[in-house]
mmCIF file of C-alpha atoms in Angstrom:
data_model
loop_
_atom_site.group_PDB
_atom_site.id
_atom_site.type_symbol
_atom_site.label_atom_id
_atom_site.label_comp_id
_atom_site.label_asym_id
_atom_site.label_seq_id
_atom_site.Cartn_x
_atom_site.Cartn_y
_atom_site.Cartn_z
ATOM 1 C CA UNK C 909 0.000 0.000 0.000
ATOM 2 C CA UNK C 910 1.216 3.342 -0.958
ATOM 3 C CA UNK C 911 1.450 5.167 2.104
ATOM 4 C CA UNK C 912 0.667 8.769 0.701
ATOM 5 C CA UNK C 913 -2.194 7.778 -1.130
ATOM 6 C CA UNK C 914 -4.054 6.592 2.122
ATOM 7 C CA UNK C 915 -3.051 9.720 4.196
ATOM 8 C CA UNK C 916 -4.836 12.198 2.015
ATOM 9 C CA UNK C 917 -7.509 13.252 5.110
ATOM 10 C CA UNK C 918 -4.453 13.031 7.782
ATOM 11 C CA UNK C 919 -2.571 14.815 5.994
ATOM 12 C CA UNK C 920 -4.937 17.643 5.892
ATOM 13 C CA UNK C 921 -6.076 17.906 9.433
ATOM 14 C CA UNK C 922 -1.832 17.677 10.777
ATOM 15 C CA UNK C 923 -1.101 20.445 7.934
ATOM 16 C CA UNK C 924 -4.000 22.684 9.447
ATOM 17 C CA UNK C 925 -2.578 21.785 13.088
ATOM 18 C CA UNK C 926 0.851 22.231 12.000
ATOM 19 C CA UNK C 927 -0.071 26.023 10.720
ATOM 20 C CA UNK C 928 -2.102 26.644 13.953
ATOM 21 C CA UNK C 929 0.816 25.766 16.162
ATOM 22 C CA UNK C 930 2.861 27.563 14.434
ATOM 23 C CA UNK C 931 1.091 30.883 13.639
ATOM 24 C CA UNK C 932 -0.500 31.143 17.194
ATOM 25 C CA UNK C 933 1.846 29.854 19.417
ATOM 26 C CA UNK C 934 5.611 30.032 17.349
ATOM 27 C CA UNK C 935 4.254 33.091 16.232
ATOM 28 C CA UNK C 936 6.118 32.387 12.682
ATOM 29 C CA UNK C 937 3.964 32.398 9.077
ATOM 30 C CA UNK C 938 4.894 28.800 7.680
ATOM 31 C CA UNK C 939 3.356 27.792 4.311
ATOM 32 C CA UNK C 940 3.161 24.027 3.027
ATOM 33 C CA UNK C 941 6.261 23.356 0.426
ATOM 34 C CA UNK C 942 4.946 21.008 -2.112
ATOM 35 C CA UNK C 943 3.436 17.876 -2.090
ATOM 36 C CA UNK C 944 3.773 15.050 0.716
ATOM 37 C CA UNK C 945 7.439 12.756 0.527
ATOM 38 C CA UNK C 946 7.611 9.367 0.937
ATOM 39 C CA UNK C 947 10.755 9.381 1.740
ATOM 40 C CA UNK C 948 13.219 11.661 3.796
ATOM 41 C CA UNK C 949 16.882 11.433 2.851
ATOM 42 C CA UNK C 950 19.816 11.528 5.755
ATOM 43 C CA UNK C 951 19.441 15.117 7.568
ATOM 44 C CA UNK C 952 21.984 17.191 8.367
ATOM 45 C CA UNK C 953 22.671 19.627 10.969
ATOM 46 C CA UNK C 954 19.531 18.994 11.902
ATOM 47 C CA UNK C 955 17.089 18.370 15.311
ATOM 48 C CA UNK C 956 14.527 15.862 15.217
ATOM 49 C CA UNK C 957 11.547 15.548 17.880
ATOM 50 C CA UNK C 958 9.713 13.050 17.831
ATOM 51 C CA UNK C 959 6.611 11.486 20.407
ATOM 52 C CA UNK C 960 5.680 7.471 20.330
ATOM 53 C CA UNK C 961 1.836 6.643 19.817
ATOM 54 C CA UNK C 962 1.042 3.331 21.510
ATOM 55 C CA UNK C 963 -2.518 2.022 21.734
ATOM 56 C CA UNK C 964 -4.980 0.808 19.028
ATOM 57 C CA UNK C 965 -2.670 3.006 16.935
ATOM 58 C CA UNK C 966 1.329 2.546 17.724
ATOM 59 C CA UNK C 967 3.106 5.281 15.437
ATOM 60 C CA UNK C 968 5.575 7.666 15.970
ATOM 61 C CA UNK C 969 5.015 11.605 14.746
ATOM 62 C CA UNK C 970 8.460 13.226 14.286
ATOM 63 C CA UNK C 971 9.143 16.820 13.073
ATOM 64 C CA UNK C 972 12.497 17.859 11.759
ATOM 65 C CA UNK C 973 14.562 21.082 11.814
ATOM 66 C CA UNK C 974 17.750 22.054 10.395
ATOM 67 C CA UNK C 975 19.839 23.670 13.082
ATOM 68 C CA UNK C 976 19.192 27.425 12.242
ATOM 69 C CA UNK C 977 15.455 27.237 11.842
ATOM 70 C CA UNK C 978 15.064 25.297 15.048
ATOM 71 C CA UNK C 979 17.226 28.248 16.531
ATOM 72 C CA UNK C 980 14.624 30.665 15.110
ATOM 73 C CA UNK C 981 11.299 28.869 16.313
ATOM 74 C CA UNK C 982 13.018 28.414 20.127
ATOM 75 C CA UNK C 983 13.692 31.955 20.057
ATOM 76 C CA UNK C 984 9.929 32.931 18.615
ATOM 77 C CA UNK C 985 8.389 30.440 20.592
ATOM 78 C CA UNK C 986 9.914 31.312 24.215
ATOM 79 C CA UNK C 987 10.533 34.676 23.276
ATOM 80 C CA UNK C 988 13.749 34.698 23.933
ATOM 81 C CA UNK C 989 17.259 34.386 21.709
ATOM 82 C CA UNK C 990 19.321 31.024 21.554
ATOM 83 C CA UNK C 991 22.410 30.489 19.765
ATOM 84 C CA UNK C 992 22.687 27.069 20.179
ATOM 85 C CA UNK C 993 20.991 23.337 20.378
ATOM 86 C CA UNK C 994 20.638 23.802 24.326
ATOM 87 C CA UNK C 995 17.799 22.538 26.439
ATOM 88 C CA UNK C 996 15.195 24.626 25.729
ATOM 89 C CA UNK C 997 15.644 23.923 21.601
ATOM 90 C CA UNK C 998 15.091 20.690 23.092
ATOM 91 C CA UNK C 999 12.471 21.201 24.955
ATOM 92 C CA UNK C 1000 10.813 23.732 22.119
ATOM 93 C CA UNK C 1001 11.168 21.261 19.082
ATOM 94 C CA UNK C 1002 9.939 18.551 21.863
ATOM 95 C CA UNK C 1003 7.204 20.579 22.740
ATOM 96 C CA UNK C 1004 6.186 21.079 19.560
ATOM 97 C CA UNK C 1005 6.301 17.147 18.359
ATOM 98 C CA UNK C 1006 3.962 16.537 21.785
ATOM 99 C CA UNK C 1007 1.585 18.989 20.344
ATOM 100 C CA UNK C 1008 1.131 17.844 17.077
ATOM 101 C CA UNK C 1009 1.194 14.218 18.289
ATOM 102 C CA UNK C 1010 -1.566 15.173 20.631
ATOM 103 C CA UNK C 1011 -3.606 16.091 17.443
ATOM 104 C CA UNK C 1012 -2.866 13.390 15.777
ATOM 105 C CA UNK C 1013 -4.161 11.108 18.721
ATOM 106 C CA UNK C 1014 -7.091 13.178 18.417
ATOM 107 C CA UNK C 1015 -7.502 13.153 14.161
ATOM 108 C CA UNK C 1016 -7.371 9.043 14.485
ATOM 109 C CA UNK C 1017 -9.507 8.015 17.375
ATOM 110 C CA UNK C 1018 -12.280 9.689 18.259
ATOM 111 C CA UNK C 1019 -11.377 12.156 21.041
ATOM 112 C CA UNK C 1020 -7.819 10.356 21.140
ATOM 113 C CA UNK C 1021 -9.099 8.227 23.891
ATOM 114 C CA UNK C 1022 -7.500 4.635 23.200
ATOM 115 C CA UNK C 1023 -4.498 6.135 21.751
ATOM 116 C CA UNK C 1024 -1.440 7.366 24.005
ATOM 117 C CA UNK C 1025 1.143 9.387 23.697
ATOM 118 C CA UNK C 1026 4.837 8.497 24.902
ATOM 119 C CA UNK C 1027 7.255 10.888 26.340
ATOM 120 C CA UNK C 1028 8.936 13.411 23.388
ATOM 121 C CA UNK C 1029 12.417 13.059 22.738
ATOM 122 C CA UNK C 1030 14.572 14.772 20.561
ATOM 123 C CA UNK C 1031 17.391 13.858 18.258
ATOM 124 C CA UNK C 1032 20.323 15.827 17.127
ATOM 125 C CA UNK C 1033 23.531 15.782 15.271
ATOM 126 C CA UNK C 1034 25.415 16.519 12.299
ATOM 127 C CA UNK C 1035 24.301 13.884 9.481
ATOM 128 C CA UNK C 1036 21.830 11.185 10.606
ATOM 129 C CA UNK C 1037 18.818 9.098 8.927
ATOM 130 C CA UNK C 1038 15.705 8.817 11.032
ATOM 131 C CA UNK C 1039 13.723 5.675 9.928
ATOM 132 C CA UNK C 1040 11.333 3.099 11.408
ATOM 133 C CA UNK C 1041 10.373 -1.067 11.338
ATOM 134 C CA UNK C 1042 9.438 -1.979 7.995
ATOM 135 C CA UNK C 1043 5.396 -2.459 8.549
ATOM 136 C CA UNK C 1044 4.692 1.114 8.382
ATOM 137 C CA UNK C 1045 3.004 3.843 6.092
ATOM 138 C CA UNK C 1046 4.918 6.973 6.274
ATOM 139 C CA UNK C 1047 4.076 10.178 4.968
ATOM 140 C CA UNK C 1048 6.758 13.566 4.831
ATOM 141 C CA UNK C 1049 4.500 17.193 4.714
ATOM 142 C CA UNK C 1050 7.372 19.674 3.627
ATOM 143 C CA UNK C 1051 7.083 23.383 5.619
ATOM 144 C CA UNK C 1052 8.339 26.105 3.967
ATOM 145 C CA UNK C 1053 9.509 28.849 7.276
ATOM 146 C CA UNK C 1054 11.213 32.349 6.780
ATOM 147 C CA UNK C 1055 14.869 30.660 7.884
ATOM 148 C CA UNK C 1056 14.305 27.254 6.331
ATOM 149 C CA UNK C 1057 12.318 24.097 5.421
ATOM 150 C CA UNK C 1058 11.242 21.797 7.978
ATOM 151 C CA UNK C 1059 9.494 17.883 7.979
ATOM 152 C CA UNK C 1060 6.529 16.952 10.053
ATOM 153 C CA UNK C 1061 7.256 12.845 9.355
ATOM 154 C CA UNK C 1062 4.063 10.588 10.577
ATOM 155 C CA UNK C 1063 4.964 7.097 10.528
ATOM 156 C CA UNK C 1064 2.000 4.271 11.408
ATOM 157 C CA UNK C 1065 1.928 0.767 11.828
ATOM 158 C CA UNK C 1066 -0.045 -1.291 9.755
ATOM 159 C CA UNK U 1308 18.672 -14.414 21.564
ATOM 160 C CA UNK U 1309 21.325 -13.479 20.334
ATOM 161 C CA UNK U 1310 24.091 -15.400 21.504
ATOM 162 C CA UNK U 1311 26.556 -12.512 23.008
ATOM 163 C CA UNK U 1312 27.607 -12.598 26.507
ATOM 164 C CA UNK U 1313 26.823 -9.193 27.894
ATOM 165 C CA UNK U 1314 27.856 -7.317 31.317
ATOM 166 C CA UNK U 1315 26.142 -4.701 32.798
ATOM 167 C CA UNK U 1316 27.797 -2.171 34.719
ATOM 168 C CA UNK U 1317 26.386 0.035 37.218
ATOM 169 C CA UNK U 1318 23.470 1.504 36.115
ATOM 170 C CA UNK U 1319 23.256 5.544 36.503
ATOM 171 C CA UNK U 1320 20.557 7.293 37.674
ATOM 172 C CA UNK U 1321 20.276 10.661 36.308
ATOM 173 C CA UNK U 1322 23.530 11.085 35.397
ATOM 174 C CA UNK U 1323 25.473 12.851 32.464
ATOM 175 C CA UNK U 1324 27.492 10.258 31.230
ATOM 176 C CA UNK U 1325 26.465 10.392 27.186
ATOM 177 C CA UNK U 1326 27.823 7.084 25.141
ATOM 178 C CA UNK U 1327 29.285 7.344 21.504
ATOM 179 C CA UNK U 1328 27.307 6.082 19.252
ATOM 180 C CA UNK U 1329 26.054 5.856 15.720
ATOM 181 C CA UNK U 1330 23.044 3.859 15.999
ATOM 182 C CA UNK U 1331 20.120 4.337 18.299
ATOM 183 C CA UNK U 1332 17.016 2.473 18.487
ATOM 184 C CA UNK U 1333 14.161 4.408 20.636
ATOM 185 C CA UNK U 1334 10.456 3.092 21.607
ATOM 186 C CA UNK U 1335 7.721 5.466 22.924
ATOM 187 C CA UNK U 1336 6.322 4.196 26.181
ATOM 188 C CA UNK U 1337 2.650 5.431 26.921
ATOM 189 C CA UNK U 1338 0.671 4.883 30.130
ATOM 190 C CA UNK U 1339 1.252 4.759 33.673
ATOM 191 C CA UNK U 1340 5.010 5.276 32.688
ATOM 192 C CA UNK U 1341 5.913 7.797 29.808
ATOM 193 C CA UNK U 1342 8.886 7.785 28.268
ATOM 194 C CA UNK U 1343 11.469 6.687 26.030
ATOM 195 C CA UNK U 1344 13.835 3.847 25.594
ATOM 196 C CA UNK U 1345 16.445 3.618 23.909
ATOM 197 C CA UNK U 1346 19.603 1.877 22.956
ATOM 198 C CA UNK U 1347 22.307 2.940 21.718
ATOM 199 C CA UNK U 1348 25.410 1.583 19.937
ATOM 200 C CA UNK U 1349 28.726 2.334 18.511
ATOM 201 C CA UNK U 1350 28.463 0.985 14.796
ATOM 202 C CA UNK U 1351 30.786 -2.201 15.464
ATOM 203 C CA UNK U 1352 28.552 -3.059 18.140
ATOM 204 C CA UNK U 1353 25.510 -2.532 16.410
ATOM 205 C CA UNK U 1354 26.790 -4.819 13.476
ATOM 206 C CA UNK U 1355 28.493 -7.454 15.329
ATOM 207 C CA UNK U 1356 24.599 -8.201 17.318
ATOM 208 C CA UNK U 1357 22.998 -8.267 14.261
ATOM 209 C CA UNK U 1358 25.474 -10.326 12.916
ATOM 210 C CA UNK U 1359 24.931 -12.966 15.935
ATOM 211 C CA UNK U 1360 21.645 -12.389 16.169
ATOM 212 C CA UNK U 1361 21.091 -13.060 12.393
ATOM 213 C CA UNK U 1362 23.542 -15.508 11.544
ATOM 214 C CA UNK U 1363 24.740 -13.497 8.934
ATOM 215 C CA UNK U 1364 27.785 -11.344 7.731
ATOM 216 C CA UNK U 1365 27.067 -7.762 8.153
ATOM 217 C CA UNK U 1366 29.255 -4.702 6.616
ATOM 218 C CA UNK U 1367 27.738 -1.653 7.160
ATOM 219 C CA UNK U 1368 24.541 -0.439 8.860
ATOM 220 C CA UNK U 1369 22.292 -1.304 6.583
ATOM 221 C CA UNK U 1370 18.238 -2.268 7.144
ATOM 222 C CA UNK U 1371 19.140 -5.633 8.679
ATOM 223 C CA UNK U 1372 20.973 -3.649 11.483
ATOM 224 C CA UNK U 1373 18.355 -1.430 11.860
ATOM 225 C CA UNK U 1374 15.834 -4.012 12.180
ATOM 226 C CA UNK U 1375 17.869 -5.896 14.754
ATOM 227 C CA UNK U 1376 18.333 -3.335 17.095
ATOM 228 C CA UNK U 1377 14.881 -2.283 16.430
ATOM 229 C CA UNK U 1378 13.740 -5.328 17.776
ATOM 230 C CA UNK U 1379 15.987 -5.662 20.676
ATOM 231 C CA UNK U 1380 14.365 -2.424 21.774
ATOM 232 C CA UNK U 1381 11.160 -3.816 21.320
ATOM 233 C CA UNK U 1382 12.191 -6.835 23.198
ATOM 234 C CA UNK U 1383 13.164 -4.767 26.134
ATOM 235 C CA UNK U 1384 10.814 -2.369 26.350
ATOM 236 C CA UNK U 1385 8.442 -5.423 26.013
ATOM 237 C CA UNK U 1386 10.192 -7.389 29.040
ATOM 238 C CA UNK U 1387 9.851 -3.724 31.133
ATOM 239 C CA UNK U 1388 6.048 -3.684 30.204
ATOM 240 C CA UNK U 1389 6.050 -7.272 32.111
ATOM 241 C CA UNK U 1390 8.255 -6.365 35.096
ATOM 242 C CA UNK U 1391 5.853 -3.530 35.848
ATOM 243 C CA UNK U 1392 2.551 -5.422 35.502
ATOM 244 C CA UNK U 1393 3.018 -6.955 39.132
ATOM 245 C CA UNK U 1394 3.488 -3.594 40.406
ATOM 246 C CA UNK U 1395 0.263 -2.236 39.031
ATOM 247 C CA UNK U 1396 1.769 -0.502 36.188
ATOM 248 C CA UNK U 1397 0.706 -0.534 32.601
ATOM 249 C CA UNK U 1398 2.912 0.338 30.159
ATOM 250 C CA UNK U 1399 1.762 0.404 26.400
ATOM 251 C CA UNK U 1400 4.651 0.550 23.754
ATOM 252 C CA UNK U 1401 4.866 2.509 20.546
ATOM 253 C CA UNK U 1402 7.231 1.342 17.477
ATOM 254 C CA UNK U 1403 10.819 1.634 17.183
ATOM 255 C CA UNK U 1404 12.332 3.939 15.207
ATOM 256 C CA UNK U 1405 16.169 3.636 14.431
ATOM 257 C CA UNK U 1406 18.228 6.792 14.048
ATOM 258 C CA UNK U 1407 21.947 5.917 12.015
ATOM 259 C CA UNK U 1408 24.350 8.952 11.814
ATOM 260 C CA UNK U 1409 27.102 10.400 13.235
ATOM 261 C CA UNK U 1410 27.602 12.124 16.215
ATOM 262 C CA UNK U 1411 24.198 11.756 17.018
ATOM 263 C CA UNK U 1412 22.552 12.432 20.532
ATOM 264 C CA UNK U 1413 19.364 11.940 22.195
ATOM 265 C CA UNK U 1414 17.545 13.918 24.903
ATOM 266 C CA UNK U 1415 14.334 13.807 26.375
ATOM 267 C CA UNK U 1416 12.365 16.311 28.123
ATOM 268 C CA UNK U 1417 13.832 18.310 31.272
ATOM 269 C CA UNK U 1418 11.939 17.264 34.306
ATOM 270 C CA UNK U 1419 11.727 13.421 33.275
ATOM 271 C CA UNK U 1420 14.255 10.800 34.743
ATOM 272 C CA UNK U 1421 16.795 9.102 33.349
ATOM 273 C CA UNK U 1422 18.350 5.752 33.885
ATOM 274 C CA UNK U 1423 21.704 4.922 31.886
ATOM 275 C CA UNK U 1424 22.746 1.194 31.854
ATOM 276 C CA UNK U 1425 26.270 0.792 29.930
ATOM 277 C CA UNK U 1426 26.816 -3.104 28.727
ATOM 278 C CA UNK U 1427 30.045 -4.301 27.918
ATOM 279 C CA UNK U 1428 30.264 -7.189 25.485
ATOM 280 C CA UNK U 1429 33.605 -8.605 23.419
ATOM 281 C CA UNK U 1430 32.704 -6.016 20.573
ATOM 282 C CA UNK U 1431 32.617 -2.981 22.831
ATOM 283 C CA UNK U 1432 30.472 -0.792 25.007
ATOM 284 C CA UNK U 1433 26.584 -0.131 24.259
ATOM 285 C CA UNK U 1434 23.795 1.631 26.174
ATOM 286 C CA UNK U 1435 20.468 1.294 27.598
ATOM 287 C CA UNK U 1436 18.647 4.678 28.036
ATOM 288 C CA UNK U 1437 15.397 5.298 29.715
ATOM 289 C CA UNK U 1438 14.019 8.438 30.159
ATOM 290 C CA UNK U 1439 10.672 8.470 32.024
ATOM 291 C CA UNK U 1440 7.730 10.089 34.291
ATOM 292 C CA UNK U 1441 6.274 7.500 36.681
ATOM 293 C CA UNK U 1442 2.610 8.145 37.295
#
């Protein structure tokens, strides 16, 4: 099954979350950048943060920054400036992978009830590939952000 | 399992000590206990389990390695879902996902706990991370 294909009305509801997070609580204009990837190649200088779904649903919902752009959305987010990948860009880009995890809980079961989220975690470093088991559809929504393009990655088993 | 005679050394409760490593495996962990598990291996490590795990030559860190330590997370996570049962705790899991790169690290949220086991086996050293909020 072509994971893309059968995301169409996910895709839709985490795009319209992922705008809502960001333009009322990043406080940063994002736009969508093209159509949905299937694939995500290795990243570089990048952080990842990503939040487990376990339940009826297991998943994982992962959201991926280059370094600069993560810089910018910490700073806009807690109003304040960071220069580097400290703990609160983790706990920003975290933050913001719990959120949109929470509405993704929500867009698959009704009121997200039998679905749970894990902890969110965060992964950074200077070249890495971020993949799961093989018995899941994945879809990639590209974000196009003043200082960058980012990944909001949804990954679900079958 | 997988044939390798491990040793763990003193585990580390919210410590600093970070491990090298290339490859991580990490599994979501929902319910009564949130968090994250994860471990994590230096690429000769990594390659040399799923080589005795598999029964198979292994020279680089391909899927096969990724699915190996994928599943030894899952197994562990899975055996920590059992060992908290009796104490009233349920634990649901969510998939692994395998992150391969190069000076990679992992963090989890401030305020959560963190429990480092290092293992030493005849390839090297490798880690068990688990960061967590007990409920």
């Amino acid at each position: 099954m072509n994971g893309a294909n059968n995301f169409s009305e996910i895709n839709d509801k985490i795009i319209e979350s992922t705008i809502e997070i960001f333009t009322g609580m990043v406080m940063m204009e994002i736009s969508v950048a093209g159509e949905p990837l299937v694939k995500l190649g290795p990243l570089k200088n990048s952080i990842t943060g990503m939040v487990g779904l376990a339940g009826v649903q297991k998943g994982v919902l992962a959201v991926h920054f280059p370094k600069q752009l993560a810089l910018d959305v910490t700073g806009s987010f807690l109003g304040m400036e960071v220069t580097d990948i400290d703990a609160d860009v983790q706990d920003a880009i975290g933050e913001i992978a719990n959120m949109l995890g929470g509405n993704l809980k929500t867009i698959l079961s009704d009121r997200g009830k039998d679905i749970q989220l894990s902890l969110p975690s965060t992964i950074y470093g200077e070249e890495y590939a971020f993949s799961s088991q093989a018995e899941v559809d994945q879809v990639i929504l590209p974000f196009q952000a003043p200082s960058g393009l980012f990944y909001v990655e949804i990954e679900l088993e079958r | 399992m997988v044939f390798i005679d491990i040793t763990a050394e003193p585990a580390e409760q919210d410590g600093t000590t970070i491990l090298e490593y290339n490859l991580a495996s990490l599994i979501g962990l929902a319910g009564d206990l949130k968090g994250i598990l994860a471990i994590q291996c230096p690429g000769a490590v990594a390659m040399g389990i799923t080589e005795a795990m598999l029964g198979m030559e292994v020279s680089e860190l391909d899927g096969d390695v990724k699915d190996a330590i994928g599943e030894i997370a899952n197994m562990v996570a899975g055996g920590l879902k059992e060992g908290m049962l009796p104490a009233g705790k349920k634990i649901e899991l969510a998939i692994p996902t395998t992150v391969i790169g190069t000076r990679v690290r992992t963090s989890g949220l401030s305020g959560a706990s963190r429990l480092l086991i290092p293992f030493t086996c005849p390839l090297g050293r490798f880690g068990i991370e688990l960061r967590y909020i007990l409920s």
